[in-house]
Short mmCIF file of C-alpha atoms and ligand atoms in Angstrom, two decimals:
data_model
loop_
_atom_site.label_atom_id
_atom_site.label_comp_id
_atom_site.label_asym_id
_atom_site.label_seq_id
_atom_site.Cartn_x
_atom_site.Cartn_y
_atom_site.Cartn_z
CA MET A 1 36.39 -10.61 6.06
CA GLU A 2 34.30 -8.55 3.70
CA ASN A 3 31.05 -7.10 4.96
CA PRO A 4 27.99 -9.19 4.05
CA VAL A 5 26.36 -8.04 0.82
CA ILE A 6 22.70 -7.10 1.16
CA VAL A 7 20.76 -6.85 -2.09
CA ALA A 8 17.18 -5.50 -1.95
CA ILE A 9 15.04 -6.34 -4.98
CA ASP A 10 11.59 -4.71 -5.04
CA GLY A 11 8.87 -4.20 -7.62
CA PRO A 12 5.34 -5.26 -8.55
CA SER A 13 4.27 -8.83 -9.40
CA GLY A 14 5.39 -10.44 -12.60
CA THR A 15 8.48 -8.31 -13.16
CA GLY A 16 10.72 -11.35 -12.74
CA LYS A 17 11.67 -10.59 -9.13
CA SER A 18 11.78 -14.19 -7.90
CA SER A 19 13.63 -15.69 -10.86
CA THR A 20 16.07 -12.77 -10.88
CA SER A 21 16.63 -12.77 -7.12
CA LYS A 22 17.31 -16.52 -6.95
CA ALA A 23 19.69 -16.42 -9.92
CA VAL A 24 21.56 -13.40 -8.53
CA ALA A 25 21.92 -15.16 -5.16
CA VAL A 26 23.29 -18.31 -6.83
CA ARG A 27 25.73 -16.29 -8.97
CA LEU A 28 27.04 -14.29 -6.01
CA GLY A 29 26.98 -17.15 -3.47
CA LEU A 30 24.42 -15.41 -1.26
CA SER A 31 21.37 -16.54 0.71
CA TYR A 32 17.91 -15.69 -0.61
CA LEU A 33 14.69 -14.59 1.06
CA ASP A 34 11.28 -14.35 -0.61
CA THR A 35 9.28 -11.99 1.61
CA GLY A 36 6.17 -12.34 -0.57
CA ALA A 37 6.16 -16.03 0.36
CA GLN A 38 6.06 -15.01 4.03
CA TYR A 39 2.98 -12.81 3.48
CA ARG A 40 1.44 -15.64 1.50
CA ALA A 41 2.24 -18.10 4.30
CA ILE A 42 0.55 -16.04 7.00
CA THR A 43 -2.42 -15.53 4.64
CA TRP A 44 -2.65 -19.31 4.11
CA TRP A 45 -2.64 -19.82 7.88
CA MET A 46 -5.45 -17.25 8.33
CA LEU A 47 -7.57 -18.95 5.64
CA SER A 48 -6.85 -22.43 7.05
CA ASN A 49 -7.76 -21.36 10.57
CA GLY A 50 -11.05 -19.65 9.80
CA VAL A 51 -9.86 -16.08 10.35
CA ASP A 52 -12.03 -13.62 8.40
CA VAL A 53 -9.56 -12.02 6.00
CA ALA A 54 -11.95 -9.09 5.48
CA ASP A 55 -11.60 -8.19 9.18
CA PRO A 56 -8.29 -6.37 9.90
CA ALA A 57 -8.86 -6.55 13.67
CA ALA A 58 -9.25 -10.34 13.54
CA ILE A 59 -6.10 -10.60 11.40
CA ALA A 60 -4.19 -8.36 13.82
CA ASP A 61 -5.32 -10.48 16.81
CA ALA A 62 -4.18 -13.70 15.16
CA SER A 63 -0.98 -12.34 13.61
CA GLY A 64 1.30 -13.55 16.41
CA LYS A 65 0.09 -17.16 16.29
CA PRO A 66 1.63 -18.89 13.25
CA VAL A 67 5.31 -19.78 13.32
CA ILE A 68 6.77 -19.14 9.87
CA VAL A 69 10.18 -20.48 8.95
CA SER A 70 11.76 -19.51 5.63
CA GLY A 71 14.58 -21.49 4.07
CA THR A 72 17.23 -19.26 2.50
CA ASP A 73 18.73 -21.63 -0.11
CA PRO A 74 18.17 -19.99 -3.52
CA ARG A 75 18.25 -23.42 -5.19
CA ASP A 76 15.42 -24.81 -3.06
CA PRO A 77 13.49 -22.09 -1.25
CA ARG A 78 11.02 -23.68 1.17
CA ILE A 79 8.66 -22.17 3.68
CA SER A 80 6.92 -23.85 6.58
CA VAL A 81 4.05 -22.78 8.79
CA ASP A 82 3.82 -24.43 12.22
CA GLY A 83 6.24 -27.08 10.97
CA VAL A 84 4.21 -27.92 7.84
CA ASP A 85 5.75 -27.28 4.39
CA ALA A 86 3.49 -24.65 2.79
CA SER A 87 5.55 -24.02 -0.36
CA GLY A 88 2.78 -25.40 -2.62
CA PRO A 89 -0.43 -24.12 -1.00
CA ILE A 90 0.82 -20.52 -0.71
CA ARG A 91 0.64 -20.24 -4.53
CA SER A 92 -3.10 -21.06 -4.70
CA GLN A 93 -5.53 -18.55 -6.17
CA GLU A 94 -7.34 -18.34 -2.84
CA VAL A 95 -4.16 -17.12 -1.13
CA THR A 96 -3.28 -14.80 -4.03
CA ALA A 97 -6.71 -13.15 -3.79
CA ALA A 98 -6.43 -12.55 -0.01
CA VAL A 99 -2.75 -11.69 0.43
CA SER A 100 -3.00 -7.93 -0.21
CA ALA A 101 -5.62 -7.52 2.54
CA VAL A 102 -3.63 -9.57 5.05
CA SER A 103 -0.30 -7.91 4.23
CA ALA A 104 -1.81 -4.44 4.70
CA VAL A 105 -2.37 -5.07 8.42
CA PRO A 106 0.39 -3.26 10.40
CA GLU A 107 0.68 -6.05 13.03
CA VAL A 108 1.32 -8.59 10.26
CA ARG A 109 3.97 -6.36 8.69
CA ALA A 110 5.71 -5.72 12.02
CA ARG A 111 6.04 -9.48 12.59
CA MET A 112 7.26 -10.23 9.06
CA VAL A 113 9.78 -7.37 9.11
CA GLU A 114 11.23 -8.83 12.32
CA TYR A 115 11.70 -12.20 10.57
CA GLN A 116 13.22 -10.48 7.54
CA ARG A 117 15.77 -8.41 9.46
CA ALA A 118 16.77 -11.47 11.49
CA ALA A 119 17.34 -13.48 8.28
CA ALA A 120 19.48 -10.68 6.83
CA ALA A 121 21.52 -10.39 10.03
CA ALA A 122 22.12 -14.16 10.07
CA ALA A 123 23.39 -14.44 6.49
CA ALA A 124 27.16 -14.91 6.65
CA THR A 125 28.19 -13.85 3.13
CA GLY A 126 25.04 -11.84 2.48
CA ILE A 127 21.54 -12.18 1.14
CA VAL A 128 19.24 -11.21 -1.69
CA VAL A 129 15.88 -10.15 -0.28
CA GLU A 130 12.93 -9.68 -2.63
CA GLY A 131 9.67 -7.91 -1.86
CA ARG A 132 7.87 -4.59 -2.08
CA ASP A 133 9.33 -2.50 0.77
CA ILE A 134 12.79 -3.98 1.28
CA GLY A 135 14.77 -0.95 0.06
CA THR A 136 12.44 1.59 1.67
CA THR A 137 11.63 0.01 5.03
CA VAL A 138 13.06 -3.43 5.83
CA LEU A 139 16.73 -2.93 4.90
CA PRO A 140 17.27 0.76 4.12
CA ASP A 141 21.05 0.30 4.44
CA ALA A 142 21.24 -2.43 1.78
CA THR A 143 24.42 -2.53 -0.33
CA ALA A 144 22.39 -2.37 -3.55
CA LYS A 145 18.71 -1.59 -4.15
CA ILE A 146 17.06 -2.67 -7.38
CA PHE A 147 13.51 -1.82 -8.46
CA LEU A 148 12.22 -4.07 -11.24
CA THR A 149 9.39 -2.93 -13.51
CA ALA A 150 7.66 -4.29 -16.65
CA SER A 151 4.55 -3.43 -18.64
CA ALA A 152 1.23 -4.77 -17.29
CA GLU A 153 0.85 -6.98 -20.40
CA VAL A 154 4.23 -8.63 -19.96
CA ARG A 155 3.67 -9.12 -16.24
CA ALA A 156 0.28 -10.76 -16.74
CA ALA A 157 1.64 -13.11 -19.40
CA ARG A 158 4.46 -14.17 -17.06
CA ARG A 159 2.21 -14.64 -14.04
CA SER A 160 -0.58 -16.59 -15.75
CA GLY A 161 1.92 -19.31 -16.62
CA GLU A 162 3.17 -19.48 -13.05
CA LEU A 163 0.13 -19.72 -10.79
CA LEU A 164 -1.65 -22.94 -9.89
CA GLY A 165 -4.59 -23.73 -12.16
CA ALA A 166 -4.96 -22.44 -15.71
CA VAL A 167 -5.90 -18.76 -15.57
CA SER A 168 -6.39 -16.56 -18.62
CA VAL A 169 -3.91 -13.76 -19.24
CA ALA A 170 -6.72 -11.16 -19.23
CA ALA A 171 -8.04 -12.34 -15.86
CA THR A 172 -4.51 -12.43 -14.47
CA GLN A 173 -3.84 -8.90 -15.69
CA GLU A 174 -6.97 -7.58 -14.04
CA ALA A 175 -6.18 -9.31 -10.72
CA LEU A 176 -2.57 -8.21 -10.85
CA VAL A 177 -3.35 -4.54 -11.53
CA LYS A 178 -5.85 -4.62 -8.65
CA ARG A 179 -3.32 -6.22 -6.29
CA ASP A 180 -0.59 -3.72 -7.25
CA ALA A 181 -2.98 -0.83 -6.61
CA ALA A 182 -3.79 -2.25 -3.16
CA ASP A 183 -0.09 -2.89 -2.40
CA SER A 184 0.91 0.61 -3.57
CA GLY A 185 -1.98 2.36 -1.83
CA ARG A 186 -1.78 0.85 1.65
CA LYS A 187 -0.74 3.04 4.58
CA THR A 188 2.03 0.89 6.10
CA SER A 189 5.17 0.57 3.94
CA PRO A 190 3.54 0.43 0.49
CA LEU A 191 5.15 -0.90 -2.66
CA ALA A 192 7.54 1.92 -3.55
CA LYS A 193 10.88 2.59 -5.17
CA ALA A 194 13.50 3.83 -2.72
CA ALA A 195 15.09 7.15 -3.72
CA ASP A 196 18.47 5.44 -4.10
CA ALA A 197 17.17 2.32 -5.92
CA ILE A 198 18.14 1.60 -9.50
CA GLU A 199 15.20 0.87 -11.78
CA VAL A 200 15.48 -1.92 -14.35
CA ASP A 201 12.65 -2.33 -16.88
CA THR A 202 12.53 -6.06 -17.65
CA SER A 203 9.81 -5.92 -20.37
CA ASP A 204 12.18 -6.51 -23.27
CA LEU A 205 15.00 -8.31 -21.49
CA THR A 206 15.62 -12.02 -21.06
CA LEU A 207 16.12 -13.37 -17.54
CA ASP A 208 19.85 -13.77 -18.20
CA GLU A 209 20.11 -10.14 -19.31
CA VAL A 210 18.34 -8.93 -16.16
CA VAL A 211 20.56 -11.10 -13.95
CA ASP A 212 23.72 -9.83 -15.70
CA ARG A 213 22.61 -6.27 -15.19
CA VAL A 214 21.77 -6.74 -11.50
CA VAL A 215 25.03 -8.61 -10.80
CA ALA A 216 26.94 -5.75 -12.47
CA LEU A 217 25.07 -3.14 -10.42
CA VAL A 218 25.82 -5.01 -7.18
CA GLY A 219 29.50 -5.13 -8.19
CA GLU A 220 29.54 -1.36 -8.77
CA LYS A 221 27.84 -0.66 -5.43
CA LYS A 222 30.26 -2.95 -3.61
CA ALA A 223 33.21 -1.16 -5.20
CA THR A 224 31.96 2.31 -4.20
CA ALA A 225 31.05 1.13 -0.68
CA ARG A 226 34.64 0.09 0.07
O1 LIG B 301 5.68 -11.37 -4.48
P1 LIG B 301 4.34 -12.03 -4.21
O2 LIG B 301 3.33 -11.82 -5.29
O3 LIG B 301 4.48 -13.47 -3.81
O4 LIG B 301 3.78 -11.25 -2.92
C1 LIG B 301 2.53 -11.56 -2.38
C2 LIG B 301 1.92 -10.33 -1.74
O5 LIG B 301 2.61 -9.99 -0.55
C3 LIG B 301 1.87 -9.07 -2.58
O6 LIG B 301 0.57 -8.86 -3.09
C4 LIG B 301 2.20 -7.94 -1.65
C5 LIG B 301 2.70 -8.60 -0.40
N1 LIG B 301 4.07 -8.24 -0.08
C6 LIG B 301 4.26 -7.14 0.70
O7 LIG B 301 3.29 -6.46 1.07
N2 LIG B 301 5.51 -6.79 1.09
C7 LIG B 301 6.57 -7.51 0.70
N3 LIG B 301 7.79 -7.18 1.11
C8 LIG B 301 6.39 -8.64 -0.14
C9 LIG B 301 5.12 -8.96 -0.53
#
């Protein structure tokens, strides 16, 4: 039996992380985990349960309460909170606006990282895990680490088409740059490129081109790891 393949895909919002990660997982026959969805899910629970998301101590106190279960099928990734499917509500603007504050709380991160390492350990053939700190913190021994980037303009254009409710590209760009700054500037495992990650700028590439490139990089890493 070959060792399970662990692919870490990090980068800021709107670089094509989710589409790329799901497609790579399908191509390589691997499981898939969207860690951003987990931070969104816990944020949705906080908002739904009246926790003040501007109060890190209140978030820390409540962080152990919700039970978050992530599906790992790249063709139909689902996430539930306390048994309720939250796949839709976690994409709301309300959650998007609050998720950086909630995900900066160390107690929240400790809990999510536990879930993430357990999912990686349980994946028989391997897994593609997408996020911000997967290569640096969650799975530092990953087979391949990819860091996706794209210009702020391209990222905003991609994101504005994706979020619930019609949002202008300019407003999306402003919110996205603000969220990236918060995610990169936080104390506990910020958004960062691991020293041994390979950077792929997706600004001028189609999704298929990015997927081809990542699949090739994983193949190279697997070959040298043998
Ligand atoms: O990928 P996304 O936009 O759905 O992620 C939502 C937020 O979760 C993002 O603003 C930063 C946070 N996040 C994180 O802190 N660490 C991760 N591994 C993944 C996401």
